[in-house]
């Protein structure tokens, strides 16, 4: 009966709004993840014109703009759209009123400037009709609202001194004024992006280029020699590229290439990682080289902390299942002997289901002292997989970087543990709150696994 009452209210509101205010957009969604709301409403088959869009409240907070399969972010809009399509409705996705929520206080003014621009580029790629700028607060509230997760902006009332995000947002809106998103040009790496736009007003092609982590040396093959380069904050150079080739260093700060003809191809060369999320801090020491099957083995049984939806705390977490994996000793040209893990993907699983494999020590290795951080060198393939650890202290207490909310909300918003890169990088996380490594996940950031 309750379901029928809800359905009647939805259809009644839809009829009134669409009849009396046909110019309004009617969004089904909001409420962060909201996939269950969309499914509950659409499975009862309301008339198609009841709604015009799927709405998403992208509370990005401290999350990487491009991180896939993560609740309450822009990238989650793909799942919301697919939920509607699975039930026979093909609505476009756009932002609801709350829009993007980021704070300079937590990610710093430089990350805020870079990530806000990448937020807007992702919105362009999804075809959002409403694209928010650097913070829902606009210029930044002049009262206590500024201290909330919603109150940030590229300048703060009442003085309005512009921060870096002011210049980065102004540059994006100037360069991408009146554009149409076409595609992502292949770069040779799944985490180095080149978004292609067409600007009909002056018949130019614009390419927003950036990398999720570190830097990447790119060789761009142009259709003509003439090219204009615009940096994140508006620095502009104009000139001609010899032999229609251009060397570009992609970084976490988006830059723009403006050309008279479409780019022919982009090749990704050397990638470098020097930021504090990709190299060992002082004080790390090797406990085990993780290079021998005499000490490590593949776990055969499922890990309830990772894949049992009845066991962990939050129902909006990504669901995982034990995959068909293998582990072997290999000789790497850079790091020497190491272990290589592989998952034979199960194509019968739903595309939102993630697979994992687990390796464990055959015999425990004691770690002297009172540790507060853990790390591991990992060779990545830009597949956006994630590394978890499970430790046990002398008292028998298990410490789990589960990302499930069960043992502290270590959800890796910032992608410290994500394989969002190619080649070798050092992935590390705090074990206790004495660690110098900051965990920027929303909620319990005490890092007590």
Short mmCIF file of C-alpha atoms in Angstrom, two decimals:
data_model
loop_
_atom_site.label_atom_id
_atom_site.label_comp_id
_atom_site.label_asym_id
_atom_site.label_seq_id
_atom_site.Cartn_x
_atom_site.Cartn_y
_atom_site.Cartn_z
CA UNK A 1 0.00 0.00 0.00
CA UNK A 2 2.82 2.42 0.87
CA UNK A 3 4.44 1.78 -2.51
CA UNK A 4 1.19 2.51 -4.32
CA UNK A 5 0.73 5.74 -2.36
CA UNK A 6 4.23 6.87 -3.27
CA UNK A 7 3.65 6.03 -6.89
CA UNK A 8 0.43 8.06 -6.93
CA UNK A 9 2.19 11.09 -5.41
CA UNK A 10 5.02 10.88 -7.93
CA UNK A 11 2.64 10.73 -10.88
CA UNK A 12 0.41 13.50 -9.52
CA UNK A 13 3.32 15.88 -8.96
CA UNK A 14 4.72 14.98 -12.35
CA UNK A 15 1.43 15.73 -14.11
CA UNK A 16 0.98 19.09 -12.40
CA UNK A 17 4.52 20.31 -12.88
CA UNK A 18 4.85 19.16 -16.49
CA UNK A 19 1.42 20.56 -17.41
CA UNK A 20 1.64 23.95 -15.71
CA UNK A 21 5.40 24.52 -15.96
CA UNK A 22 6.60 22.75 -19.12
CA UNK A 23 9.77 24.84 -19.19
CA UNK A 24 11.04 23.39 -15.89
CA UNK A 25 13.45 20.51 -15.67
CA UNK A 26 12.20 17.80 -13.33
CA UNK A 27 15.04 15.81 -11.75
CA UNK A 28 14.63 12.35 -10.29
CA UNK A 29 17.46 11.68 -7.88
CA UNK A 30 19.63 13.78 -5.59
CA UNK A 31 20.27 12.34 -2.11
CA UNK A 32 23.84 11.33 -2.92
CA UNK A 33 23.86 7.69 -4.08
CA UNK A 34 20.07 7.59 -4.69
CA UNK A 35 20.18 4.57 -7.00
CA UNK A 36 17.60 2.87 -4.79
CA UNK A 37 15.28 5.90 -5.10
CA UNK A 38 15.52 5.88 -8.89
CA UNK A 39 14.91 2.13 -9.00
CA UNK A 40 11.95 2.28 -6.59
CA UNK A 41 10.20 4.97 -8.62
CA UNK A 42 10.91 3.74 -12.16
CA UNK A 43 10.19 0.07 -11.58
CA UNK A 44 6.52 1.10 -11.24
CA UNK A 45 6.61 2.50 -14.78
CA UNK A 46 5.47 6.13 -14.43
CA UNK A 47 4.87 8.00 -17.72
CA UNK A 48 8.16 8.88 -19.39
CA UNK A 49 7.45 12.63 -19.34
CA UNK A 50 7.04 12.63 -15.54
CA UNK A 51 10.73 13.49 -15.34
CA UNK A 52 13.22 15.14 -17.66
CA UNK A 53 16.56 14.28 -16.01
CA UNK A 54 18.38 12.12 -13.51
CA UNK A 55 19.74 14.46 -10.83
CA UNK A 56 22.89 13.82 -8.84
CA UNK A 57 24.18 15.52 -5.72
CA UNK A 58 27.90 15.11 -6.25
CA UNK A 59 29.37 15.65 -2.81
CA UNK A 60 32.93 15.30 -4.10
CA UNK A 61 34.47 16.60 -0.85
CA UNK A 62 37.99 15.11 -0.94
CA UNK A 63 37.46 12.54 -3.69
CA UNK A 64 39.45 12.46 -6.93
CA UNK A 65 37.25 13.76 -9.77
CA UNK A 66 37.81 10.71 -11.98
CA UNK A 67 37.51 7.97 -9.36
CA UNK A 68 35.02 5.39 -10.70
CA UNK A 69 32.49 3.29 -8.79
CA UNK A 70 32.54 5.58 -5.77
CA UNK A 71 29.33 6.73 -4.06
CA UNK A 72 28.10 10.34 -4.03
CA UNK A 73 30.48 11.65 -6.70
CA UNK A 74 30.13 12.85 -10.28
CA UNK A 75 31.32 9.49 -11.57
CA UNK A 76 28.43 7.84 -9.71
CA UNK A 77 26.06 9.55 -12.15
CA UNK A 78 26.99 6.85 -14.65
CA UNK A 79 25.51 4.24 -12.30
CA UNK A 80 22.40 6.35 -11.78
CA UNK A 81 21.91 6.72 -15.52
CA UNK A 82 22.45 2.98 -16.04
CA UNK A 83 19.91 2.20 -13.31
CA UNK A 84 17.27 4.20 -15.19
CA UNK A 85 18.22 2.59 -18.51
CA UNK A 86 17.93 -0.89 -17.01
CA UNK A 87 14.31 -0.04 -16.20
CA UNK A 88 13.56 1.34 -19.66
CA UNK A 89 14.13 5.09 -19.16
CA UNK A 90 16.87 7.06 -20.91
CA UNK A 91 17.07 10.38 -19.06
CA UNK A 92 20.14 12.63 -19.30
CA UNK A 93 22.06 13.29 -16.08
CA UNK A 94 22.69 16.72 -14.59
CA UNK A 95 23.59 18.35 -11.28
CA UNK A 96 21.04 19.07 -8.61
CA UNK A 97 21.18 22.20 -6.51
CA UNK A 98 23.84 21.03 -4.07
CA UNK A 99 26.36 20.53 -6.87
CA UNK A 100 30.04 20.06 -5.96
CA UNK A 101 31.18 20.32 -2.35
CA UNK A 102 34.91 20.81 -1.81
CA UNK A 103 36.90 22.65 0.81
CA UNK A 104 40.28 24.32 0.44
CA UNK A 105 40.76 23.64 4.15
CA UNK A 106 41.02 19.90 3.56
CA UNK A 107 42.63 19.48 0.13
CA UNK A 108 44.55 22.79 -0.09
CA UNK A 109 44.10 25.70 -2.47
CA UNK A 110 46.14 24.14 -5.31
CA UNK A 111 44.29 20.83 -5.31
CA UNK A 112 41.05 22.78 -4.98
CA UNK A 113 41.88 24.75 -8.13
CA UNK A 114 42.97 21.68 -10.09
CA UNK A 115 40.27 19.27 -8.97
CA UNK A 116 37.41 21.76 -9.42
CA UNK A 117 38.37 22.20 -13.07
CA UNK A 118 38.56 18.45 -13.55
CA UNK A 119 35.13 18.16 -11.90
CA UNK A 120 33.73 20.47 -14.57
CA UNK A 121 35.50 18.61 -17.38
CA UNK A 122 33.94 15.34 -16.19
CA UNK A 123 30.52 17.05 -16.13
CA UNK A 124 31.08 18.17 -19.72
CA UNK A 125 31.92 14.62 -20.73
CA UNK A 126 28.70 13.29 -19.16
CA UNK A 127 26.68 15.96 -20.95
CA UNK A 128 25.51 17.80 -17.83
CA UNK A 129 23.29 20.76 -18.70
CA UNK A 130 24.11 22.33 -15.34
CA UNK A 131 27.83 22.62 -14.61
CA UNK A 132 28.83 24.02 -11.25
CA UNK A 133 31.93 26.06 -10.63
CA UNK A 134 34.45 25.97 -7.81
CA UNK A 135 32.08 25.35 -4.92
CA UNK A 136 28.36 25.68 -4.34
CA UNK A 137 29.07 28.74 -2.21
CA UNK A 138 29.98 30.74 -5.31
CA UNK A 139 32.20 33.48 -3.96
CA UNK A 140 32.26 31.79 -0.55
CA UNK A 141 29.90 32.65 2.26
CA UNK A 142 30.85 35.43 4.67
CA UNK A 143 29.36 33.72 7.73
CA UNK A 144 29.60 30.36 9.51
CA UNK A 145 28.18 28.61 6.42
CA UNK A 146 31.69 28.82 5.00
CA UNK A 147 32.79 26.29 7.63
CA UNK A 148 30.40 23.61 6.33
CA UNK A 149 31.25 21.13 3.57
CA UNK A 150 29.08 23.24 1.22
CA UNK A 151 30.49 26.67 1.89
CA UNK A 152 33.71 26.83 -0.14
CA UNK A 153 34.36 29.07 -3.09
CA UNK A 154 37.16 30.65 -5.15
CA UNK A 155 37.04 33.79 -2.96
CA UNK A 156 35.75 34.58 0.52
CA UNK A 157 33.24 37.23 1.44
CA UNK A 158 33.42 40.05 2.30
CA UNK A 159 36.89 40.78 0.86
CA UNK A 160 36.66 38.51 -2.20
CA UNK A 161 40.41 38.12 -2.57
CA UNK A 162 40.66 35.66 -5.47
CA UNK A 163 42.20 32.27 -4.77
CA UNK A 164 43.82 30.04 -7.43
CA UNK A 165 40.45 28.41 -8.18
CA UNK A 166 39.15 31.79 -9.33
CA UNK A 167 41.71 31.91 -12.14
CA UNK A 168 41.42 28.23 -13.06
CA UNK A 169 37.61 28.46 -13.28
CA UNK A 170 37.74 31.69 -15.27
CA UNK A 171 40.19 30.11 -17.73
CA UNK A 172 37.97 27.07 -18.23
CA UNK A 173 34.84 29.12 -18.85
CA UNK A 174 36.70 31.35 -21.32
CA UNK A 175 38.32 28.54 -23.29
CA UNK A 176 35.29 26.23 -23.30
CA UNK A 177 32.68 28.93 -24.00
CA UNK A 178 30.12 27.53 -26.43
CA UNK A 179 31.86 24.19 -26.96
CA UNK A 180 30.47 20.75 -27.72
CA UNK A 181 32.13 17.70 -26.16
CA UNK A 182 33.06 15.09 -28.75
CA UNK A 183 35.16 12.31 -27.19
CA UNK A 184 38.22 11.35 -25.18
CA UNK A 185 41.17 10.94 -27.50
CA UNK A 186 43.14 7.73 -26.73
CA UNK A 187 46.46 8.62 -25.09
CA UNK A 188 47.96 5.20 -24.47
CA UNK A 189 47.05 5.37 -20.77
CA UNK A 190 43.67 4.99 -19.11
CA UNK A 191 44.57 7.66 -16.53
CA UNK A 192 45.90 10.32 -18.88
CA UNK A 193 42.99 12.20 -20.43
CA UNK A 194 42.56 14.33 -23.54
CA UNK A 195 38.97 15.59 -23.79
CA UNK A 196 38.14 16.79 -27.30
CA UNK A 197 35.74 19.71 -27.78
CA UNK A 198 34.50 21.53 -30.89
CA UNK A 199 33.93 25.30 -30.73
CA UNK A 200 31.64 26.12 -33.68
CA UNK A 201 31.86 29.90 -33.22
CA UNK A 202 35.43 30.08 -34.54
CA UNK A 203 35.72 26.54 -35.94
CA UNK A 204 38.40 25.46 -33.54
CA UNK A 205 39.12 22.21 -31.73
CA UNK A 206 40.05 22.32 -28.07
CA UNK A 207 41.74 19.55 -26.08
CA UNK A 208 41.78 19.54 -22.28
CA UNK A 209 44.75 17.40 -21.23
CA UNK A 210 45.57 16.14 -17.73
CA UNK A 211 46.81 13.16 -15.68
CA UNK A 212 45.27 11.76 -12.50
CA UNK A 213 48.62 11.17 -10.79
CA UNK A 214 52.12 12.44 -11.47
CA UNK A 215 53.18 13.59 -14.94
CA UNK A 216 53.16 12.02 -18.40
CA UNK A 217 55.26 12.98 -21.41
CA UNK A 218 52.97 13.10 -24.45
CA UNK A 219 53.71 13.31 -28.18
CA UNK A 220 50.80 15.03 -29.93
CA UNK A 221 50.43 14.65 -33.70
CA UNK A 222 48.57 17.66 -35.03
CA UNK A 223 46.52 18.15 -38.16
CA UNK A 224 48.18 21.53 -38.75
CA UNK A 225 51.23 23.35 -37.43
CA UNK A 226 49.30 26.15 -35.75
CA UNK A 227 48.56 25.56 -32.07
CA UNK A 228 47.69 27.64 -29.00
CA UNK A 229 48.48 26.40 -25.50
CA UNK A 230 46.63 27.66 -22.41
CA UNK A 231 47.67 26.70 -18.87
CA UNK A 232 45.41 26.07 -15.90
CA UNK A 233 45.51 29.69 -14.80
CA UNK A 234 45.38 31.21 -18.27
CA UNK A 235 49.05 31.41 -19.29
CA UNK A 236 48.92 31.42 -23.10
CA UNK A 237 51.51 30.70 -25.82
CA UNK A 238 50.84 30.76 -29.54
CA UNK A 239 53.07 29.38 -32.24
CA UNK A 240 53.76 26.68 -34.77
CA UNK A 241 54.70 23.05 -34.16
CA UNK A 242 57.55 21.69 -36.25
CA UNK A 243 56.58 18.69 -38.38
CA UNK A 244 53.08 18.96 -36.86
CA UNK A 245 54.32 17.37 -33.64
CA UNK A 246 54.09 18.80 -30.16
CA UNK A 247 55.65 17.64 -26.90
CA UNK A 248 53.32 18.12 -23.93
CA UNK A 249 53.85 17.30 -20.25
CA UNK A 250 50.48 16.33 -18.82
CA UNK A 251 50.04 16.82 -15.08
CA UNK A 252 47.28 17.01 -12.48
CA UNK A 253 46.72 20.61 -13.61
CA UNK A 254 44.61 20.57 -16.77
CA UNK A 255 45.89 22.51 -19.77
CA UNK A 256 44.27 23.28 -23.12
CA UNK A 257 45.45 22.89 -26.72
CA UNK A 258 43.57 24.94 -29.34
CA UNK A 259 43.96 23.93 -32.99
CA UNK A 260 42.44 24.65 -36.40
CA UNK A 261 42.05 20.96 -37.24
CA UNK A 262 41.48 17.84 -35.14
CA UNK A 263 44.46 16.17 -33.49
CA UNK A 264 45.50 12.98 -35.26
CA UNK A 265 46.87 11.01 -32.32
CA UNK A 266 48.46 11.20 -28.87
CA UNK A 267 51.15 8.84 -27.57
CA UNK A 268 52.00 8.52 -23.88
CA UNK A 269 55.67 8.24 -22.98
CA UNK A 270 57.46 8.36 -19.64
CA UNK A 271 55.36 8.76 -16.51
CA UNK A 272 56.85 10.17 -13.30
CA UNK A 273 55.51 10.13 -9.73
CA UNK A 274 57.17 12.35 -7.15
CA UNK A 275 54.28 13.58 -4.98
CA UNK A 276 53.92 12.47 -1.38
CA UNK A 277 51.24 9.90 -2.26
CA UNK A 278 53.56 8.00 -4.63
CA UNK A 279 56.97 7.80 -2.89
CA UNK A 280 58.05 6.38 0.50
CA UNK A 281 58.30 8.80 3.40
CA UNK A 282 61.38 8.87 5.57
CA UNK A 283 61.25 6.10 8.15
CA UNK A 284 59.75 3.35 6.02
CA UNK A 285 61.72 0.11 6.17
CA UNK A 286 61.30 -3.23 4.41
CA UNK A 287 59.56 -5.89 6.48
CA UNK A 288 59.21 -8.28 3.55
CA UNK A 289 60.11 -7.85 -0.12
CA UNK A 290 56.90 -9.66 -1.23
CA UNK A 291 58.89 -11.48 -3.90
CA UNK A 292 58.74 -15.19 -3.06
CA UNK A 293 56.04 -17.86 -3.21
CA UNK A 294 57.88 -19.68 -0.46
CA UNK A 295 56.47 -17.05 1.94
CA UNK A 296 53.28 -15.87 0.19
CA UNK A 297 50.32 -17.77 -1.22
CA UNK A 298 47.01 -17.05 -2.89
CA UNK A 299 44.04 -17.14 -0.54
CA UNK A 300 41.44 -19.68 -1.62
CA UNK A 301 38.52 -18.58 0.53
CA UNK A 302 36.48 -15.39 0.33
CA UNK A 303 37.23 -12.57 2.76
CA UNK A 304 34.04 -11.52 4.53
CA UNK A 305 35.49 -8.10 5.31
CA UNK A 306 35.64 -7.38 1.60
CA UNK A 307 32.74 -9.11 -0.09
CA UNK A 308 29.97 -9.97 2.40
CA UNK A 309 27.20 -7.33 2.09
CA UNK A 310 25.58 -8.65 5.25
CA UNK A 311 28.75 -8.09 7.23
CA UNK A 312 29.89 -4.59 6.53
CA UNK A 313 28.23 -1.45 7.68
CA UNK A 314 27.22 0.67 4.71
CA UNK A 315 24.88 -0.63 2.03
CA UNK A 316 26.12 1.90 -0.52
CA UNK A 317 29.60 0.40 -0.65
CA UNK A 318 30.79 -1.20 -3.86
CA UNK A 319 30.10 -4.93 -3.95
CA UNK A 320 32.97 -7.31 -4.57
CA UNK A 321 33.38 -11.01 -5.14
CA UNK A 322 36.36 -13.34 -5.02
CA UNK A 323 37.81 -13.62 -8.49
CA UNK A 324 39.67 -16.40 -10.25
CA UNK A 325 43.21 -15.27 -9.54
CA UNK A 326 46.78 -16.40 -9.91
CA UNK A 327 50.10 -15.29 -8.45
CA UNK A 328 53.61 -15.97 -9.77
CA UNK A 329 57.19 -14.89 -9.32
CA UNK A 330 58.48 -12.61 -12.10
CA UNK A 331 61.62 -10.59 -12.84
CA UNK A 332 60.85 -6.93 -13.36
CA UNK A 333 63.36 -4.79 -15.30
CA UNK A 334 63.15 -2.00 -12.71
CA UNK A 335 62.52 -3.67 -9.36
CA UNK A 336 63.92 -7.15 -9.95
CA UNK A 337 62.13 -10.17 -8.50
CA UNK A 338 58.57 -9.57 -7.34
CA UNK A 339 55.12 -11.16 -7.28
CA UNK A 340 52.61 -10.62 -10.08
CA UNK A 341 48.88 -10.99 -9.45
CA UNK A 342 46.31 -11.57 -12.15
CA UNK A 343 42.52 -11.79 -12.13
CA UNK A 344 40.77 -13.72 -14.88
CA UNK A 345 37.74 -11.49 -15.23
CA UNK A 346 34.32 -13.13 -15.12
CA UNK A 347 32.33 -11.64 -17.97
CA UNK A 348 29.07 -13.03 -16.57
CA UNK A 349 29.13 -10.67 -13.59
CA UNK A 350 27.22 -7.39 -13.57
CA UNK A 351 29.47 -4.52 -14.61
CA UNK A 352 29.14 -2.89 -11.18
CA UNK A 353 30.54 -5.97 -9.43
CA UNK A 354 34.25 -5.83 -8.60
CA UNK A 355 36.51 -8.88 -8.34
CA UNK A 356 39.47 -9.25 -6.00
CA UNK A 357 42.29 -11.62 -5.13
CA UNK A 358 44.13 -11.90 -1.83
CA UNK A 359 47.65 -13.03 -1.02
CA UNK A 360 48.62 -13.92 2.52
CA UNK A 361 51.74 -14.93 4.39
CA UNK A 362 52.20 -18.63 5.05
CA UNK A 363 53.85 -17.79 8.38
CA UNK A 364 53.49 -14.51 10.33
CA UNK A 365 56.32 -11.97 10.17
CA UNK A 366 56.83 -10.03 13.42
CA UNK A 367 57.13 -6.25 13.07
CA UNK A 368 59.14 -4.82 15.98
CA UNK A 369 58.14 -1.48 17.40
CA UNK A 370 54.86 0.40 17.42
CA UNK A 371 54.07 0.98 13.74
CA UNK A 372 51.70 3.68 12.55
CA UNK A 373 51.92 3.41 8.74
CA UNK A 374 52.12 0.73 6.05
CA UNK A 375 53.19 0.85 2.40
CA UNK A 376 53.86 -1.26 -0.68
CA UNK A 377 55.50 -0.73 -4.07
CA UNK A 378 52.91 -1.61 -6.74
CA UNK A 379 53.31 -1.66 -10.51
CA UNK A 380 50.10 -0.25 -11.93
CA UNK A 381 48.13 -0.65 -15.15
CA UNK A 382 45.72 2.30 -14.71
CA UNK A 383 42.93 -0.20 -14.00
CA UNK A 384 41.68 1.69 -10.90
CA UNK A 385 42.03 -1.38 -8.70
CA UNK A 386 42.58 -0.77 -5.00
CA UNK A 387 45.06 -2.18 -2.46
CA UNK A 388 43.84 -3.29 0.99
CA UNK A 389 45.91 -4.43 3.98
CA UNK A 390 45.06 -6.71 6.88
CA UNK A 391 47.37 -6.72 9.91
CA UNK A 392 47.19 -8.36 13.34
CA UNK A 393 48.81 -6.87 16.42
CA UNK A 394 50.43 -8.68 19.35
CA UNK A 395 47.15 -8.73 21.24
CA UNK A 396 45.40 -10.50 18.37
CA UNK A 397 43.44 -7.47 17.19
CA UNK A 398 43.02 -7.30 13.43
CA UNK A 399 43.63 -3.98 11.72
CA UNK A 400 41.94 -3.73 8.35
CA UNK A 401 42.11 -0.98 5.72
CA UNK A 402 38.77 -2.29 4.57
CA UNK A 403 37.26 0.87 3.04
CA UNK A 404 33.97 -0.53 4.28
CA UNK A 405 33.26 1.68 7.26
CA UNK A 406 33.35 -1.35 9.56
CA UNK A 407 36.78 -0.52 11.00
CA UNK A 408 36.87 3.24 10.68
CA UNK A 409 35.85 5.12 7.57
CA UNK A 410 39.08 4.65 5.60
CA UNK A 411 37.44 4.87 2.20
CA UNK A 412 40.44 6.22 0.28
CA UNK A 413 38.62 9.23 -1.12
CA UNK A 414 41.82 10.73 -2.48
CA UNK A 415 42.92 7.59 -4.32
CA UNK A 416 46.09 6.96 -2.30
CA UNK A 417 45.53 3.21 -2.66
CA UNK A 418 44.08 3.32 -6.18
CA UNK A 419 45.99 1.93 -9.14
CA UNK A 420 45.38 5.10 -11.15
CA UNK A 421 48.79 5.13 -12.81
CA UNK A 422 51.15 3.12 -15.04
CA UNK A 423 54.48 1.77 -13.84
CA UNK A 424 55.78 1.77 -10.26
CA UNK A 425 54.47 3.91 -7.41
CA UNK A 426 54.55 3.54 -3.62
CA UNK A 427 51.09 3.19 -2.05
CA UNK A 428 50.81 3.93 1.65
CA UNK A 429 48.18 4.47 4.31
CA UNK A 430 48.03 5.29 8.03
CA UNK A 431 47.40 2.52 10.55
CA UNK A 432 46.87 4.77 13.57
CA UNK A 433 46.30 8.46 14.17
CA UNK A 434 50.00 8.95 14.94
CA UNK A 435 50.82 8.49 11.27
CA UNK A 436 52.06 11.60 9.40
CA UNK A 437 50.01 10.40 6.41
CA UNK A 438 46.71 12.25 6.17
CA UNK A 439 43.57 10.31 5.38
CA UNK A 440 41.07 12.70 3.80
CA UNK A 441 38.07 10.38 3.84
CA UNK A 442 34.89 11.98 5.14
CA UNK A 443 33.74 10.82 8.55
CA UNK A 444 36.07 9.11 10.98
CA UNK A 445 39.49 10.39 9.91
CA UNK A 446 41.19 9.20 13.08
CA UNK A 447 42.70 6.41 10.96
CA UNK A 448 42.15 3.83 13.69
CA UNK A 449 41.61 0.81 11.53
#
